[in-house]
Amino acid sequence: MKNRLLTQIAAIGIVLAFLLLVSGSALGAPLTGVQGSRIQANFMSQDPDPADAGKDVDLRWQVVNTLTGTTDILRFHLDAGYPFLFEAGVLPDKDLGASAGTNDNKVFYVLHYKLRIADNAIKGTYNVTLNWYTGEGWTKKDFPIYIDPKRADFVVGALVTSPEKLIADTKEAKLSVNIDNIGKGNAENVKVKLIVPTGFKPTYSYSDEDSLGIIEKGGSKKADFYVDTDENLREGDYSAKLEITYKDENDEANTYRTKNLTLNIPIKPAPYLIVESVTTTPEKLIPGSKAEFRIKVGNTGNEKAESVSLRVFKDASQPFEFNEKSDFVGKLEQGENGDAVLKVTVDKNAAAKKYLLDVELRGIDEKNNVVIFRRTVPITVNPETRSTFPLATVGIFAVIGAVMAGYYLKKKKGL
């Protein structure tokens, strides 16, 4: 009887222990396995990746609610210790309010946090902990964020141009610009491409590109480009773009990065000399004639030009012999014009056609800089004028003249 009672007590104890175990599991077990699987927080991205010391990083999660029915509370809290900092106005708590469950994983919330990376952060992987609450308890999950502070970063340094004063209608202008690495790591295989605005063009193929090799942290290298400026370009500041491609020295994946920077190109005010018109005396040039070329030179720029002169570059194949190959025009204010006169002899064997003379217009701007413009002057040589009388007619007149002369002499002898 006593043994039977002990057996019953033991059985009751086992049942009670089992009930307590079940009850304890229901009340005290973590909710990650239950609630965590029904509120899903999936890490979407960090920008930039890797994060950089002293700069911001954007973190985004995709939140999917698969709870049955609607929860009145859906709250998130982000725990982020060193080297992460919450900037002013950014709170670790975000309350999404009431949330209806769904079985469609295409229906989701985007949870966004913006953090600052400490200036003295060292390279490594750091965890942030995302916590969420639905009124029944907290669930948490760690997410790794990668930081690599040894990344290169660039700014545009000084720009030097040759000629020093960049103006319209300039050929082969040299632009030298310093590329400074202000990052915390070396940059390898650095290449720079200049993307010019309207009114500029590369002088020749690849003159808008330069390879700089390695730029060490805190270092600088000069990129050189050659461009032509349009003849109608006006004074002002023009915005070009520098497209820099490079690889960080510690990037084991050998990923090439691109950074775009703005380069300001100043076009200065200057005289702008053109050939307005050309007249010749005589009006029609013929082979073997002596003539005068009157070339009207105008200043259409936004600054006066002192000591304006014109010089002709004679081609050996052109049938002109100049007494003087240059002439002085004088000072031209904005909008003014003046004449250059050249005396010339046309070769007697000149072919009748249009010839293009290359001339150089030269002046001095208000800062005593010499400005030079190359222009083309058209000159036409006409066919030589010949007698319109037929040879037979000329012969008849010659015979008549001879007969009359003979008659006159005979009559004079008879007298």
PDB file of N, CA and C in Angstrom, residues 31-109:
ATOM      1  N   LEU A  31      11.432  35.422 -27.842  1.00  0.00           N
ATOM      2  CA  LEU A  31      10.432  35.501 -28.897  1.00  0.00           C
ATOM      3  C   LEU A  31      11.031  35.457 -30.291  1.00  0.00           C
ATOM      4  N   THR A  32      12.368  35.342 -30.362  1.00  0.00           N
ATOM      5  CA  THR A  32      12.998  35.393 -31.687  1.00  0.00           C
ATOM      6  C   THR A  32      12.464  34.305 -32.596  1.00  0.00           C
ATOM      7  N   GLY A  33      12.307  33.144 -32.068  1.00  0.00           N
ATOM      8  CA  GLY A  33      11.852  32.036 -32.897  1.00  0.00           C
ATOM      9  C   GLY A  33      10.402  32.161 -33.301  1.00  0.00           C
ATOM     10  N   VAL A  34       9.598  32.822 -32.478  1.00  0.00           N
ATOM     11  CA  VAL A  34       8.164  32.928 -32.752  1.00  0.00           C
ATOM     12  C   VAL A  34       7.860  34.229 -33.468  1.00  0.00           C
ATOM     13  N   GLN A  35       8.045  35.319 -32.712  1.00  0.00           N
ATOM     14  CA  GLN A  35       7.695  36.612 -33.276  1.00  0.00           C
ATOM     15  C   GLN A  35       8.695  37.050 -34.339  1.00  0.00           C
ATOM     16  N   GLY A  36       9.955  36.661 -34.119  1.00  0.00           N
ATOM     17  CA  GLY A  36      10.973  37.048 -35.075  1.00  0.00           C
ATOM     18  C   GLY A  36      10.735  36.470 -36.453  1.00  0.00           C
ATOM     19  N   SER A  37      10.142  35.306 -36.501  1.00  0.00           N
ATOM     20  CA  SER A  37       9.898  34.705 -37.799  1.00  0.00           C
ATOM     21  C   SER A  37       8.657  35.284 -38.454  1.00  0.00           C
ATOM     22  N   ARG A  38       7.884  36.065 -37.704  1.00  0.00           N
ATOM     23  CA  ARG A  38       6.652  36.622 -38.255  1.00  0.00           C
ATOM     24  C   ARG A  38       6.784  38.112 -38.554  1.00  0.00           C
ATOM     25  N   ILE A  39       7.691  38.788 -37.829  1.00  0.00           N
ATOM     26  CA  ILE A  39       8.131  40.139 -38.227  1.00  0.00           C
ATOM     27  C   ILE A  39       9.542  39.969 -38.777  1.00  0.00           C
ATOM     28  N   GLN A  40       9.678  40.054 -40.066  1.00  0.00           N
ATOM     29  CA  GLN A  40      10.963  39.788 -40.704  1.00  0.00           C
ATOM     30  C   GLN A  40      11.653  41.112 -41.051  1.00  0.00           C
ATOM     31  N   ALA A  41      12.880  41.266 -40.564  1.00  0.00           N
ATOM     32  CA  ALA A  41      13.689  42.447 -40.875  1.00  0.00           C
ATOM     33  C   ALA A  41      14.873  41.988 -41.719  1.00  0.00           C
ATOM     34  N   ASN A  42      14.848  42.299 -42.982  1.00  0.00           N
ATOM     35  CA  ASN A  42      15.894  41.879 -43.909  1.00  0.00           C
ATOM     36  C   ASN A  42      16.772  43.080 -44.269  1.00  0.00           C
ATOM     37  N   PHE A  43      18.073  42.954 -44.081  1.00  0.00           N
ATOM     38  CA  PHE A  43      18.990  44.056 -44.381  1.00  0.00           C
ATOM     39  C   PHE A  43      19.071  44.261 -45.888  1.00  0.00           C
ATOM     40  N   MET A  44      18.818  45.524 -46.325  1.00  0.00           N
ATOM     41  CA  MET A  44      18.823  45.823 -47.753  1.00  0.00           C
ATOM     42  C   MET A  44      20.168  46.348 -48.235  1.00  0.00           C
ATOM     43  N   SER A  45      20.689  47.374 -47.538  1.00  0.00           N
ATOM     44  CA  SER A  45      21.918  47.970 -48.053  1.00  0.00           C
ATOM     45  C   SER A  45      22.553  48.893 -47.035  1.00  0.00           C
ATOM     46  N   GLN A  46      23.861  49.114 -47.221  1.00  0.00           N
ATOM     47  CA  GLN A  46      24.563  50.207 -46.564  1.00  0.00           C
ATOM     48  C   GLN A  46      25.204  51.034 -47.661  1.00  0.00           C
ATOM     49  N   ASP A  47      25.128  52.349 -47.512  1.00  0.00           N
ATOM     50  CA  ASP A  47      25.649  53.254 -48.535  1.00  0.00           C
ATOM     51  C   ASP A  47      26.453  54.363 -47.842  1.00  0.00           C
ATOM     52  N   PRO A  48      27.759  54.461 -48.078  1.00  0.00           N
ATOM     53  CA  PRO A  48      28.551  53.636 -48.990  1.00  0.00           C
ATOM     54  C   PRO A  48      28.937  52.308 -48.373  1.00  0.00           C
ATOM     55  N   ASP A  49      29.410  51.426 -49.211  1.00  0.00           N
ATOM     56  CA  ASP A  49      29.874  50.117 -48.772  1.00  0.00           C
ATOM     57  C   ASP A  49      31.267  49.878 -49.373  1.00  0.00           C
ATOM     58  N   PRO A  50      32.324  49.904 -48.595  1.00  0.00           N
ATOM     59  CA  PRO A  50      32.346  50.011 -47.138  1.00  0.00           C
ATOM     60  C   PRO A  50      32.124  51.440 -46.667  1.00  0.00           C
ATOM     61  N   ALA A  51      31.735  51.561 -45.397  1.00  0.00           N
ATOM     62  CA  ALA A  51      31.583  52.887 -44.808  1.00  0.00           C
ATOM     63  C   ALA A  51      32.961  53.504 -44.567  1.00  0.00           C
ATOM     64  N   ASP A  52      32.975  54.834 -44.482  1.00  0.00           N
ATOM     65  CA  ASP A  52      34.240  55.561 -44.376  1.00  0.00           C
ATOM     66  C   ASP A  52      34.278  56.331 -43.062  1.00  0.00           C
ATOM     67  N   ALA A  53      35.432  56.324 -42.415  1.00  0.00           N
ATOM     68  CA  ALA A  53      35.594  57.050 -41.158  1.00  0.00           C
ATOM     69  C   ALA A  53      35.337  58.534 -41.359  1.00  0.00           C
ATOM     70  N   GLY A  54      34.614  59.140 -40.390  1.00  0.00           N
ATOM     71  CA  GLY A  54      34.347  60.568 -40.460  1.00  0.00           C
ATOM     72  C   GLY A  54      33.221  60.943 -41.387  1.00  0.00           C
ATOM     73  N   LYS A  55      32.525  59.958 -41.972  1.00  0.00           N
ATOM     74  CA  LYS A  55      31.453  60.263 -42.919  1.00  0.00           C
ATOM     75  C   LYS A  55      30.177  59.528 -42.547  1.00  0.00           C
ATOM     76  N   ASP A  56      29.084  59.855 -43.240  1.00  0.00           N
ATOM     77  CA  ASP A  56      27.782  59.254 -42.964  1.00  0.00           C
ATOM     78  C   ASP A  56      27.643  57.924 -43.688  1.00  0.00           C
ATOM     79  N   VAL A  57      26.801  57.074 -43.108  1.00  0.00           N
ATOM     80  CA  VAL A  57      26.423  55.825 -43.760  1.00  0.00           C
ATOM     81  C   VAL A  57      24.906  55.667 -43.621  1.00  0.00           C
ATOM     82  N   ASP A  58      24.242  55.306 -44.717  1.00  0.00           N
ATOM     83  CA  ASP A  58      22.804  55.061 -44.724  1.00  0.00           C
ATOM     84  C   ASP A  58      22.552  53.563 -44.627  1.00  0.00           C
ATOM     85  N   LEU A  59      21.713  53.162 -43.654  1.00  0.00           N
ATOM     86  CA  LEU A  59      21.354  51.757 -43.457  1.00  0.00           C
ATOM     87  C   LEU A  59      19.864  51.592 -43.735  1.00  0.00           C
ATOM     88  N   ARG A  60      19.516  50.547 -44.486  1.00  0.00           N
ATOM     89  CA  ARG A  60      18.109  50.308 -44.841  1.00  0.00           C
ATOM     90  C   ARG A  60      17.754  48.834 -44.624  1.00  0.00           C
ATOM     91  N   TRP A  61      16.542  48.646 -44.048  1.00  0.00           N
ATOM     92  CA  TRP A  61      16.000  47.311 -43.858  1.00  0.00           C
ATOM     93  C   TRP A  61      14.645  47.193 -44.560  1.00  0.00           C
ATOM     94  N   GLN A  62      14.347  45.968 -44.986  1.00  0.00           N
ATOM     95  CA  GLN A  62      13.024  45.653 -45.503  1.00  0.00           C
ATOM     96  C   GLN A  62      12.271  44.929 -44.384  1.00  0.00           C
ATOM     97  N   VAL A  63      11.143  45.489 -43.976  1.00  0.00           N
ATOM     98  CA  VAL A  63      10.363  44.926 -42.878  1.00  0.00           C
ATOM     99  C   VAL A  63       9.079  44.315 -43.440  1.00  0.00           C
ATOM    100  N   VAL A  64       8.901  43.005 -43.215  1.00  0.00           N
ATOM    101  CA  VAL A  64       7.705  42.299 -43.689  1.00  0.00           C
ATOM    102  C   VAL A  64       6.933  41.796 -42.471  1.00  0.00           C
ATOM    103  N   ASN A  65       5.649  42.100 -42.403  1.00  0.00           N
ATOM    104  CA  ASN A  65       4.792  41.684 -41.296  1.00  0.00           C
ATOM    105  C   ASN A  65       3.919  40.524 -41.763  1.00  0.00           C
ATOM    106  N   THR A  66       4.191  39.323 -41.219  1.00  0.00           N
ATOM    107  CA  THR A  66       3.374  38.153 -41.569  1.00  0.00           C
ATOM    108  C   THR A  66       2.505  37.709 -40.398  1.00  0.00           C
ATOM    109  N   LEU A  67       2.318  38.603 -39.419  1.00  0.00           N
ATOM    110  CA  LEU A  67       1.441  38.287 -38.289  1.00  0.00           C
ATOM    111  C   LEU A  67      -0.003  38.098 -38.759  1.00  0.00           C
ATOM    112  N   THR A  68      -0.732  37.256 -38.049  1.00  0.00           N
ATOM    113  CA  THR A  68      -2.151  37.085 -38.350  1.00  0.00           C
ATOM    114  C   THR A  68      -2.925  38.277 -37.790  1.00  0.00           C
ATOM    115  N   GLY A  69      -3.689  38.935 -38.642  1.00  0.00           N
ATOM    116  CA  GLY A  69      -4.463  40.083 -38.179  1.00  0.00           C
ATOM    117  C   GLY A  69      -3.610  41.335 -38.130  1.00  0.00           C
ATOM    118  N   THR A  70      -4.002  42.265 -37.257  1.00  0.00           N
ATOM    119  CA  THR A  70      -3.346  43.574 -37.157  1.00  0.00           C
ATOM    120  C   THR A  70      -2.782  43.765 -35.762  1.00  0.00           C
ATOM    121  N   THR A  71      -1.535  44.255 -35.708  1.00  0.00           N
ATOM    122  CA  THR A  71      -0.951  44.615 -34.426  1.00  0.00           C
ATOM    123  C   THR A  71      -1.024  46.119 -34.258  1.00  0.00           C
ATOM    124  N   ASP A  72      -1.389  46.560 -33.056  1.00  0.00           N
ATOM    125  CA  ASP A  72      -1.545  47.997 -32.805  1.00  0.00           C
ATOM    126  C   ASP A  72      -0.202  48.701 -32.669  1.00  0.00           C
ATOM    127  N   ILE A  73       0.841  47.936 -32.368  1.00  0.00           N
ATOM    128  CA  ILE A  73       2.156  48.532 -32.130  1.00  0.00           C
ATOM    129  C   ILE A  73       3.196  47.797 -32.967  1.00  0.00           C
ATOM    130  N   LEU A  74       4.004  48.568 -33.696  1.00  0.00           N
ATOM    131  CA  LEU A  74       5.184  48.012 -34.359  1.00  0.00           C
ATOM    132  C   LEU A  74       6.286  49.066 -34.217  1.00  0.00           C
ATOM    133  N   ARG A  75       7.176  48.790 -33.279  1.00  0.00           N
ATOM    134  CA  ARG A  75       8.190  49.780 -32.908  1.00  0.00           C
ATOM    135  C   ARG A  75       9.576  49.180 -33.104  1.00  0.00           C
ATOM    136  N   PHE A  76      10.520  50.041 -33.527  1.00  0.00           N
ATOM    137  CA  PHE A  76      11.893  49.594 -33.754  1.00  0.00           C
ATOM    138  C   PHE A  76      12.854  50.452 -32.943  1.00  0.00           C
ATOM    139  N   HIS A  77      13.931  49.836 -32.518  1.00  0.00           N
ATOM    140  CA  HIS A  77      14.994  50.539 -31.800  1.00  0.00           C
ATOM    141  C   HIS A  77      16.331  50.000 -32.302  1.00  0.00           C
ATOM    142  N   LEU A  78      17.243  50.918 -32.655  1.00  0.00           N
ATOM    143  CA  LEU A  78      18.553  50.516 -33.154  1.00  0.00           C
ATOM    144  C   LEU A  78      19.606  50.787 -32.093  1.00  0.00           C
ATOM    145  N   ASP A  79      20.309  49.733 -31.701  1.00  0.00           N
ATOM    146  CA  ASP A  79      21.457  49.871 -30.815  1.00  0.00           C
ATOM    147  C   ASP A  79      22.714  49.913 -31.679  1.00  0.00           C
ATOM    148  N   ALA A  80      23.422  51.023 -31.600  1.00  0.00           N
ATOM    149  CA  ALA A  80      24.638  51.188 -32.394  1.00  0.00           C
ATOM    150  C   ALA A  80      25.679  51.872 -31.537  1.00  0.00           C
ATOM    151  N   GLY A  81      26.655  51.100 -31.081  1.00  0.00           N
ATOM    152  CA  GLY A  81      27.728  51.660 -30.270  1.00  0.00           C
ATOM    153  C   GLY A  81      28.894  52.111 -31.144  1.00  0.00           C
ATOM    154  N   TYR A  82      30.058  52.327 -30.508  1.00  0.00           N
ATOM    155  CA  TYR A  82      31.242  52.757 -31.241  1.00  0.00           C
ATOM    156  C   TYR A  82      31.515  51.781 -32.393  1.00  0.00           C
ATOM    157  N   PRO A  83      31.873  52.290 -33.577  1.00  0.00           N
ATOM    158  CA  PRO A  83      32.197  53.682 -33.947  1.00  0.00           C
ATOM    159  C   PRO A  83      31.026  54.437 -34.578  1.00  0.00           C
ATOM    160  N   PHE A  84      29.778  54.003 -34.281  1.00  0.00           N
ATOM    161  CA  PHE A  84      28.615  54.652 -34.880  1.00  0.00           C
ATOM    162  C   PHE A  84      28.090  55.750 -33.955  1.00  0.00           C
ATOM    163  N   LEU A  85      27.665  56.838 -34.570  1.00  0.00           N
ATOM    164  CA  LEU A  85      27.132  57.968 -33.825  1.00  0.00           C
ATOM    165  C   LEU A  85      25.805  58.389 -34.443  1.00  0.00           C
ATOM    166  N   PHE A  86      24.826  58.698 -33.576  1.00  0.00           N
ATOM    167  CA  PHE A  86      23.576  59.282 -34.062  1.00  0.00           C
ATOM    168  C   PHE A  86      23.752  60.793 -34.152  1.00  0.00           C
ATOM    169  N   GLU A  87      23.517  61.344 -35.338  1.00  0.00           N
ATOM    170  CA  GLU A  87      23.641  62.782 -35.510  1.00  0.00           C
ATOM    171  C   GLU A  87      22.436  63.497 -34.916  1.00  0.00           C
ATOM    172  N   ALA A  88      22.573  64.800 -34.745  1.00  0.00           N
ATOM    173  CA  ALA A  88      21.493  65.589 -34.159  1.00  0.00           C
ATOM    174  C   ALA A  88      20.219  65.424 -34.979  1.00  0.00           C
ATOM    175  N   GLY A  89      19.114  65.158 -34.282  1.00  0.00           N
ATOM    176  CA  GLY A  89      17.835  65.007 -34.954  1.00  0.00           C
ATOM    177  C   GLY A  89      17.523  63.584 -35.381  1.00  0.00           C
ATOM    178  N   VAL A  90      18.508  62.683 -35.295  1.00  0.00           N
ATOM    179  CA  VAL A  90      18.285  61.283 -35.660  1.00  0.00           C
ATOM    180  C   VAL A  90      18.132  60.472 -34.376  1.00  0.00           C
ATOM    181  N   LEU A  91      16.977  59.815 -34.201  1.00  0.00           N
ATOM    182  CA  LEU A  91      16.673  59.056 -32.988  1.00  0.00           C
ATOM    183  C   LEU A  91      16.777  57.562 -33.263  1.00  0.00           C
ATOM    184  N   PRO A  92      17.166  56.789 -32.252  1.00  0.00           N
ATOM    185  CA  PRO A  92      17.263  55.330 -32.452  1.00  0.00           C
ATOM    186  C   PRO A  92      15.901  54.647 -32.512  1.00  0.00           C
ATOM    187  N   ASP A  93      14.848  55.336 -32.034  1.00  0.00           N
ATOM    188  CA  ASP A  93      13.505  54.737 -31.997  1.00  0.00           C
ATOM    189  C   ASP A  93      12.680  55.190 -33.188  1.00  0.00           C
ATOM    190  N   LYS A  94      11.997  54.234 -33.812  1.00  0.00           N
ATOM    191  CA  LYS A  94      11.067  54.532 -34.903  1.00  0.00           C
ATOM    192  C   LYS A  94       9.796  53.731 -34.670  1.00  0.00           C
ATOM    193  N   ASP A  95       8.652  54.428 -34.656  1.00  0.00           N
ATOM    194  CA  ASP A  95       7.360  53.808 -34.391  1.00  0.00           C
ATOM    195  C   ASP A  95       6.551  53.783 -35.684  1.00  0.00           C
ATOM    196  N   LEU A  96       6.249  52.575 -36.166  1.00  0.00           N
ATOM    197  CA  LEU A  96       5.460  52.449 -37.384  1.00  0.00           C
ATOM    198  C   LEU A  96       3.967  52.403 -37.107  1.00  0.00           C
ATOM    199  N   GLY A  97       3.571  52.362 -35.820  1.00  0.00           N
ATOM    200  CA  GLY A  97       2.153  52.375 -35.474  1.00  0.00           C
ATOM    201  C   GLY A  97       1.487  51.045 -35.743  1.00  0.00           C
ATOM    202  N   ALA A  98       0.198  51.085 -36.076  1.00  0.00           N
ATOM    203  CA  ALA A  98      -0.549  49.861 -36.358  1.00  0.00           C
ATOM    204  C   ALA A  98      -0.065  49.257 -37.671  1.00  0.00           C
ATOM    205  N   SER A  99      -0.026  47.927 -37.702  1.00  0.00           N
ATOM    206  CA  SER A  99       0.460  47.244 -38.893  1.00  0.00           C
ATOM    207  C   SER A  99      -0.368  46.002 -39.142  1.00  0.00           C
ATOM    208  N   ALA A 100      -0.863  45.877 -40.371  1.00  0.00           N
ATOM    209  CA  ALA A 100      -1.665  44.709 -40.744  1.00  0.00           C
ATOM    210  C   ALA A 100      -0.758  43.637 -41.321  1.00  0.00           C
ATOM    211  N   GLY A 101      -0.982  42.392 -40.931  1.00  0.00           N
ATOM    212  CA  GLY A 101      -0.189  41.294 -41.430  1.00  0.00           C
ATOM    213  C   GLY A 101      -0.555  40.944 -42.871  1.00  0.00           C
ATOM    214  N   THR A 102       0.367  40.304 -43.546  1.00  0.00           N
ATOM    215  CA  THR A 102       0.132  39.911 -44.939  1.00  0.00           C
ATOM    216  C   THR A 102       0.970  38.688 -45.255  1.00  0.00           C
ATOM    217  N   ASN A 103       0.516  37.914 -46.204  1.00  0.00           N
ATOM    218  CA  ASN A 103       1.288  36.771 -46.685  1.00  0.00           C
ATOM    219  C   ASN A 103       2.062  37.102 -47.963  1.00  0.00           C
ATOM    220  N   ASP A 104       1.940  38.363 -48.385  1.00  0.00           N
ATOM    221  CA  ASP A 104       2.592  38.800 -49.619  1.00  0.00           C
ATOM    222  C   ASP A 104       3.921  39.477 -49.265  1.00  0.00           C
ATOM    223  N   ASN A 105       5.046  38.817 -49.609  1.00  0.00           N
ATOM    224  CA  ASN A 105       6.343  39.400 -49.237  1.00  0.00           C
ATOM    225  C   ASN A 105       6.717  40.600 -50.093  1.00  0.00           C
ATOM    226  N   LYS A 106       5.865  40.941 -51.060  1.00  0.00           N
ATOM    227  CA  LYS A 106       6.104  42.145 -51.852  1.00  0.00           C
ATOM    228  C   LYS A 106       5.549  43.388 -51.168  1.00  0.00           C
ATOM    229  N   VAL A 107       4.801  43.167 -50.081  1.00  0.00           N
ATOM    230  CA  VAL A 107       4.277  44.284 -49.292  1.00  0.00           C
ATOM    231  C   VAL A 107       5.184  44.451 -48.078  1.00  0.00           C
ATOM    232  N   PHE A 108       5.884  45.560 -47.991  1.00  0.00           N
ATOM    233  CA  PHE A 108       6.849  45.725 -46.913  1.00  0.00           C
ATOM    234  C   PHE A 108       7.069  47.201 -46.612  1.00  0.00           C
ATOM    235  N   TYR A 109       7.679  47.459 -45.428  1.00  0.00           N
ATOM    236  CA  TYR A 109       8.116  48.786 -45.034  1.00  0.00           C
ATOM    237  C   TYR A 109       9.622  48.884 -45.293  1.00  0.00           C
TER     238      TYR A 109
END
